[in-house]
Short mmCIF file of C-alpha atoms and ligand atoms in Angstrom, two decimals:
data_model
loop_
_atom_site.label_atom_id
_atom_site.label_comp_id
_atom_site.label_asym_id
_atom_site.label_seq_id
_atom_site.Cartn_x
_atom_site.Cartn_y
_atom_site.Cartn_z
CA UNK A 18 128.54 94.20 99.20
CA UNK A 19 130.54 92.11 102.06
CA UNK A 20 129.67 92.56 105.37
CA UNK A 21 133.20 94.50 106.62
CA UNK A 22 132.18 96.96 103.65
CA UNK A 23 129.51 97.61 105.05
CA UNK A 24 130.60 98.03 108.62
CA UNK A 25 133.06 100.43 106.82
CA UNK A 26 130.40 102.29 104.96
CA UNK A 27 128.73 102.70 108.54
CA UNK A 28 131.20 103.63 110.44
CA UNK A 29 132.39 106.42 107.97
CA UNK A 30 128.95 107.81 107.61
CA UNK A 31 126.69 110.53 109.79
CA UNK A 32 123.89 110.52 107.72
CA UNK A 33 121.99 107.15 108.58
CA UNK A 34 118.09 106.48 108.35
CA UNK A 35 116.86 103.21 109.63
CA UNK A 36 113.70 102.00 108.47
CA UNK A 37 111.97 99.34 110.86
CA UNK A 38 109.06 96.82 111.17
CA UNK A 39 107.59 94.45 113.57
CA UNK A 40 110.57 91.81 112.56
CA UNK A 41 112.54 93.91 114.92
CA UNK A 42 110.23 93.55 118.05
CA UNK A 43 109.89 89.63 117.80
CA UNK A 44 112.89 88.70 120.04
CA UNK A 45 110.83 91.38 122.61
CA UNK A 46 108.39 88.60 122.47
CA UNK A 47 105.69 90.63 120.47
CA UNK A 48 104.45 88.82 117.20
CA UNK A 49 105.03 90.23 113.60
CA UNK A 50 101.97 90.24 111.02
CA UNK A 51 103.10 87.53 108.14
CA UNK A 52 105.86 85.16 110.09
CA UNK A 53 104.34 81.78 110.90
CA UNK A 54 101.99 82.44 113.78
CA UNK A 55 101.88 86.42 113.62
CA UNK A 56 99.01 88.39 113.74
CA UNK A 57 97.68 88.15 110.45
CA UNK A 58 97.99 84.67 110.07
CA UNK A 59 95.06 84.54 113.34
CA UNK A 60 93.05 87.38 112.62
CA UNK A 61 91.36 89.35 109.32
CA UNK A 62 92.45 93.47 109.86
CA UNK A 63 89.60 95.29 111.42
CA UNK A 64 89.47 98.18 108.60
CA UNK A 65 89.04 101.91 109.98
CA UNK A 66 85.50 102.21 108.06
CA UNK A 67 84.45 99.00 110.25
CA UNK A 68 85.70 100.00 113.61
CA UNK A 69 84.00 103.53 113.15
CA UNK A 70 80.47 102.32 111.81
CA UNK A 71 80.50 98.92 113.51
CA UNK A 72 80.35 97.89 117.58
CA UNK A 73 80.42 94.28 116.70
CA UNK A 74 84.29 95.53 115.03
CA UNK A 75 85.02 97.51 117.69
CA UNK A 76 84.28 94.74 120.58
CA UNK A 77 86.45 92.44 118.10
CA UNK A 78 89.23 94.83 118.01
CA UNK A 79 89.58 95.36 121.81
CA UNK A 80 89.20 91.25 122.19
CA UNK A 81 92.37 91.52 120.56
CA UNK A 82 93.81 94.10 121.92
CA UNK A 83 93.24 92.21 125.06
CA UNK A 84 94.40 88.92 123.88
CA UNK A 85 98.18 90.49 122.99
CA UNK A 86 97.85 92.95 126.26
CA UNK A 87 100.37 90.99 128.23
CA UNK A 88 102.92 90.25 125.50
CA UNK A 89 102.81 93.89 124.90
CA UNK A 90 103.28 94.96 128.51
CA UNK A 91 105.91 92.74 129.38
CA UNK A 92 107.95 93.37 126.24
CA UNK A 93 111.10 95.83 126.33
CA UNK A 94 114.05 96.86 123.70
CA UNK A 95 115.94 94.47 122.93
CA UNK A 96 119.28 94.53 120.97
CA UNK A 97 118.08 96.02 117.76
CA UNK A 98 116.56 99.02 119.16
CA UNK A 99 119.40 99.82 121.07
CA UNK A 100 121.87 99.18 118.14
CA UNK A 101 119.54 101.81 116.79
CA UNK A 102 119.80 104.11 119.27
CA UNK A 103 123.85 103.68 119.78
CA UNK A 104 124.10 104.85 115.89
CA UNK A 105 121.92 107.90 117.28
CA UNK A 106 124.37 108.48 120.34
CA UNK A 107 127.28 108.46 117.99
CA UNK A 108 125.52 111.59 116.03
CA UNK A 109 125.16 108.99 112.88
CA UNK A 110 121.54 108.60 112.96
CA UNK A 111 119.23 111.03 110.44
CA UNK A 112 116.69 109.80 112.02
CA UNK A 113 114.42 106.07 112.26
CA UNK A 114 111.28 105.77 110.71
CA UNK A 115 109.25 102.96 112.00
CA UNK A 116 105.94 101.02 110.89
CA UNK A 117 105.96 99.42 114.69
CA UNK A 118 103.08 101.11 117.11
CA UNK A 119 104.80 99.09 120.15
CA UNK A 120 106.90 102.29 121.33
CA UNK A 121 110.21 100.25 121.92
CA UNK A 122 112.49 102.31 120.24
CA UNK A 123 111.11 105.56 122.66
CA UNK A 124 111.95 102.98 125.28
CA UNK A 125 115.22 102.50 124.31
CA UNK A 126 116.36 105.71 124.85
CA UNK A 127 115.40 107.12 121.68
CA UNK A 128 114.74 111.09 121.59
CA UNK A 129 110.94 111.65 120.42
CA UNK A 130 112.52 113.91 117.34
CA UNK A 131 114.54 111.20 116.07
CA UNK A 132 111.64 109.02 115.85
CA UNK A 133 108.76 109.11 113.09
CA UNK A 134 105.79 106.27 113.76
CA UNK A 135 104.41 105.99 110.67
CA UNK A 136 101.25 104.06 111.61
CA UNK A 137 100.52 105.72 114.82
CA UNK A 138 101.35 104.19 118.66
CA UNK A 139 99.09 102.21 120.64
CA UNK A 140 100.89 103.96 123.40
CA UNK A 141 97.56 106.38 123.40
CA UNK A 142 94.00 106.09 123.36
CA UNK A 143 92.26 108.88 121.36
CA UNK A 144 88.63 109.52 121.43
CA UNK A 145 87.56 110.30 117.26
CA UNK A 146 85.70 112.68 118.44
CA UNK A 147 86.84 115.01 120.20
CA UNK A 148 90.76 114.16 120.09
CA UNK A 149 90.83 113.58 124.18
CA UNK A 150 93.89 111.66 124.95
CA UNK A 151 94.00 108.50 127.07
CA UNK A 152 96.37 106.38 128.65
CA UNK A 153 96.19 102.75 127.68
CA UNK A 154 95.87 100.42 131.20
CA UNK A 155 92.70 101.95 132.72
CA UNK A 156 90.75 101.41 129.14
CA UNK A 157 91.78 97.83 128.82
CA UNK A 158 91.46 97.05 132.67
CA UNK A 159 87.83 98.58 132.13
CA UNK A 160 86.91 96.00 129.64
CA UNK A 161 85.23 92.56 131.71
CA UNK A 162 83.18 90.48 130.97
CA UNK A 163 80.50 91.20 128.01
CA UNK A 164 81.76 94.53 127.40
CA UNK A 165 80.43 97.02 125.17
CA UNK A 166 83.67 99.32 123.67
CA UNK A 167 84.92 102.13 125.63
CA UNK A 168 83.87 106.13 124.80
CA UNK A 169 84.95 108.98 125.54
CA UNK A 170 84.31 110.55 129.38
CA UNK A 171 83.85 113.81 128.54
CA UNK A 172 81.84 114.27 125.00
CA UNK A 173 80.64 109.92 124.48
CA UNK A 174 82.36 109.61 121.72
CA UNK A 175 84.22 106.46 120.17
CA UNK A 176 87.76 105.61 121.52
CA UNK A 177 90.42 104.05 119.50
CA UNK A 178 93.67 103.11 119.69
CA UNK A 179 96.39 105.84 118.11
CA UNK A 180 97.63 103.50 115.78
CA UNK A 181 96.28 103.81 112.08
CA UNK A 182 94.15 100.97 110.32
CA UNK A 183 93.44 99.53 106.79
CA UNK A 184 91.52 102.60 105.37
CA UNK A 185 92.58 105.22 107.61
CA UNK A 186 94.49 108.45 106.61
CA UNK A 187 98.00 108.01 107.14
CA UNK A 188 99.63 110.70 109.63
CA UNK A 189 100.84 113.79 107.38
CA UNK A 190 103.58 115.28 109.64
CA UNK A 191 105.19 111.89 109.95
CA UNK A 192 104.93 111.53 106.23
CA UNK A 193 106.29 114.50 105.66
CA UNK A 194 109.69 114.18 108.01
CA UNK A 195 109.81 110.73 106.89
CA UNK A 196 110.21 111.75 103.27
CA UNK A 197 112.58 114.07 104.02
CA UNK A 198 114.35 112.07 106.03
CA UNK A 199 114.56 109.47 103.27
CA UNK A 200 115.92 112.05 100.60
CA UNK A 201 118.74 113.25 103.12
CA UNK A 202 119.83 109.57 103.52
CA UNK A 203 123.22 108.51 102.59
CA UNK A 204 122.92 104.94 103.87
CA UNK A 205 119.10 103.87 104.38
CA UNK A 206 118.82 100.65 106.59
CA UNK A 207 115.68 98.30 106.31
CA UNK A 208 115.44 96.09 109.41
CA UNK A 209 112.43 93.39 110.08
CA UNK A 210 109.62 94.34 107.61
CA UNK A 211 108.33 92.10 104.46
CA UNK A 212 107.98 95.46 103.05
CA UNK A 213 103.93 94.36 101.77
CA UNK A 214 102.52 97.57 103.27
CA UNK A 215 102.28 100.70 101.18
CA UNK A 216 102.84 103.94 101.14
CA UNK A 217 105.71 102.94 104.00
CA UNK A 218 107.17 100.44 101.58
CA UNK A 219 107.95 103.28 99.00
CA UNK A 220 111.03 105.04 101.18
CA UNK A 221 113.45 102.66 100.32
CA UNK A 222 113.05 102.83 97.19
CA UNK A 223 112.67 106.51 97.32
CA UNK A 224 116.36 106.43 99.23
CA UNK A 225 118.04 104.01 96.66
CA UNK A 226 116.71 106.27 93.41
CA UNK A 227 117.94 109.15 95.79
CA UNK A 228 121.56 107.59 95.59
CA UNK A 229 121.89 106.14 99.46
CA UNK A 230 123.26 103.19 99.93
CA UNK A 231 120.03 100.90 100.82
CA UNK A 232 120.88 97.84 103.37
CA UNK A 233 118.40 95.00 104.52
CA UNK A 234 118.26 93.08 107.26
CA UNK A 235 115.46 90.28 107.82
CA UNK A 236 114.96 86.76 108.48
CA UNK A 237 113.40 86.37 105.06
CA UNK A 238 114.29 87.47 100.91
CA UNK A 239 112.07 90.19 100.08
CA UNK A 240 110.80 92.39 97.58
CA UNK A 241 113.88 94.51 97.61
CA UNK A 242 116.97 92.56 97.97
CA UNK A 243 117.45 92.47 94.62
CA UNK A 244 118.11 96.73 94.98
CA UNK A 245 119.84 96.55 98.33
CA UNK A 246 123.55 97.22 97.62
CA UNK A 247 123.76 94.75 101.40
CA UNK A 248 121.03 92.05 102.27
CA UNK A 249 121.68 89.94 105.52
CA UNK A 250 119.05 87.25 105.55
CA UNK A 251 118.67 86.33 109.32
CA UNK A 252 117.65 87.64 113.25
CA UNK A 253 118.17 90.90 113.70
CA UNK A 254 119.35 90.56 117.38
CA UNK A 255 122.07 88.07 116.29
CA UNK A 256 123.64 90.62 113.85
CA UNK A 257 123.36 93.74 115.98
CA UNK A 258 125.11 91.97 118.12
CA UNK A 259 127.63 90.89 116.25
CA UNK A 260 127.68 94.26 113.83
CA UNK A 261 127.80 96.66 116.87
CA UNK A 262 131.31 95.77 117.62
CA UNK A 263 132.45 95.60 114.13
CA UNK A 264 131.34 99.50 113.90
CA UNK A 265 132.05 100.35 117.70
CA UNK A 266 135.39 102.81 116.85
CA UNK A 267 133.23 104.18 113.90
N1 APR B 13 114.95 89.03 112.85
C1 APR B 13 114.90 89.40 111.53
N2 APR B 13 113.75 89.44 110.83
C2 APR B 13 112.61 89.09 111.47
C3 APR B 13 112.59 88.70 112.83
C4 APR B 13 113.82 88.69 113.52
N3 APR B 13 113.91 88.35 114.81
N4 APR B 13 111.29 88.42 113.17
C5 APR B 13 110.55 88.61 112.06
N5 APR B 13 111.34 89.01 111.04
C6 APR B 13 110.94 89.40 109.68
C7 APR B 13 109.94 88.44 109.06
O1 APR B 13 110.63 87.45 108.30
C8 APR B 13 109.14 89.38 108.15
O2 APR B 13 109.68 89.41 106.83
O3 APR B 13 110.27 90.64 109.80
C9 APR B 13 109.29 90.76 108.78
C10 APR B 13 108.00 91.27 109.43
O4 APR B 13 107.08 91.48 108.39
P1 APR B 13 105.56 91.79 108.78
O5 APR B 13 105.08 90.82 109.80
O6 APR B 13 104.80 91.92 107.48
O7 APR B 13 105.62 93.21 109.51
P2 APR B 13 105.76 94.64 108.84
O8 APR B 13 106.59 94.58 107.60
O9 APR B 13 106.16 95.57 109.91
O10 APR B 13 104.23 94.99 108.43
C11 APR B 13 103.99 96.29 107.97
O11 APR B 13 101.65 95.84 108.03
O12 APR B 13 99.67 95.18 108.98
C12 APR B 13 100.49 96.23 108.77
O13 APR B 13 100.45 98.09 110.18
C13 APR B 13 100.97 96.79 110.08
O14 APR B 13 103.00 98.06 110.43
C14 APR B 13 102.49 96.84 109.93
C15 APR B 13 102.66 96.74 108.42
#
């Protein structure tokens, strides 16, 4: 499919899911996993059976956390997301379904129930044990020095991160919308994932066998271009930019 088919296929349509990963947060100046350089390529995945039964895991984990805490503070939405959320303003927009735990798209002006985070947000701090919520900042501006990793104030337990790790349940309510989302799509829009990580990587698929039209955008060929009915192979900024006028009277 040519790219002014597709513009016409988007602007005629209300009934848009976008599916994103952390290729779409990269021009906010926070690294992807498998690029050159992203996170993956520097550090092994802390599974969730380590960080729970391990301090040595945990004390690596926040080291990290640490290490990418400025990136992460500093970074805000940057043309994707808000391509993204202009589809949502224009009433096209099922809904977005996101691997990303950064909370850029909530920052772009995206309402919380057209937003599904399939691996969690590192927006929150939760404490396994007794589910007590905490805000992000004062945990990491505890940690100094030889620190030992933070628990919980009121019952001691261990505190983690919202986000989900290798090994860890994935969330069931966000399944669940994200599913239906994905059957309800008409035209199902991949943007910045190598699609490596299941059971996330299974909803495009799941939309193409559901008869949407299934579009991908990413710097590089993946496993599924060679289902996508529309495969741009390049940033994501530059053809938002470029796309959001072609479908601005849609
Ligand atoms: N424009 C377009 N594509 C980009 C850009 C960009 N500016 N930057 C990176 N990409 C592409 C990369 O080429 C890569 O194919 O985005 C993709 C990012 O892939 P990954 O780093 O594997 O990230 P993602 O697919 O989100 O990983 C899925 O893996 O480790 C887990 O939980 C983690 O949610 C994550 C999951």
């Amino acid at each position: 499919m040519k790219l002014d088919e597709f513009a016409a296929k988007i602007r005629e349509s209300d009934e848009i899911v976008v599916f994103t990963g952390a290729g779409i947060s990269t021009e906010s100046g926070i690294p992807d996993f498998r690029s050159p350089g992203g996170i993956w390529t520097r550090y092994r995945p802390v599974t969730f059976q380590e960080y729970m039964t391990s301090e040595v895991a945990r004390i690596e984990a926040w080291k990290r956390r640490l290490d990418g805490w400025e990136q992460y503070r500093a970074a805000k939405p940057n043309v994707g997301h808000y391509f993204i959320q202009a589809l949502s303003l224009k009433e096209k927009l099922i809904g977005l379904i996101t691997q990303n735990v950064d909370g850029l798209h909530s920052m772009a002006g995206l309402a919380d129930d057209k937003i599904v985070e399939l691996h969690g947000s590192n927006r929150k701090i939760l404490c396994m044990s007794c589910t007590k919520e905490f805000a992000p900042e004062p945990i990491i501006n505890s940690l100094v020095g030889d620190f030992a990793s933070p628990k919980c104030d009121s019952c001691g337990g261990i505190l983690k991160s919202a986000t989900v790790s290798f090994g860890q349940a994935m969330p069931e309510q966000a399944m669940r919308i994200a599913q239906g989302w994905t059957e309800q799509a008409k035209v199902f829009i991949v943007m910045g994932s190598s699609l490596q990580v299941q059971p996330a990587a299974s909803f495009p698929v799941v939309a193409k066998r559901n008869g949407a039209l299934l579009a991908i955008i990413n710097r590089e060929e993946g496993p599924l271009d060679g289902l996508a009915d529309f495969v741009h192979n390049g940033s994501i900024g530059e053809f938002c930019g470029k796309f959001g006028e072609m479908i601005a009277d849609g």
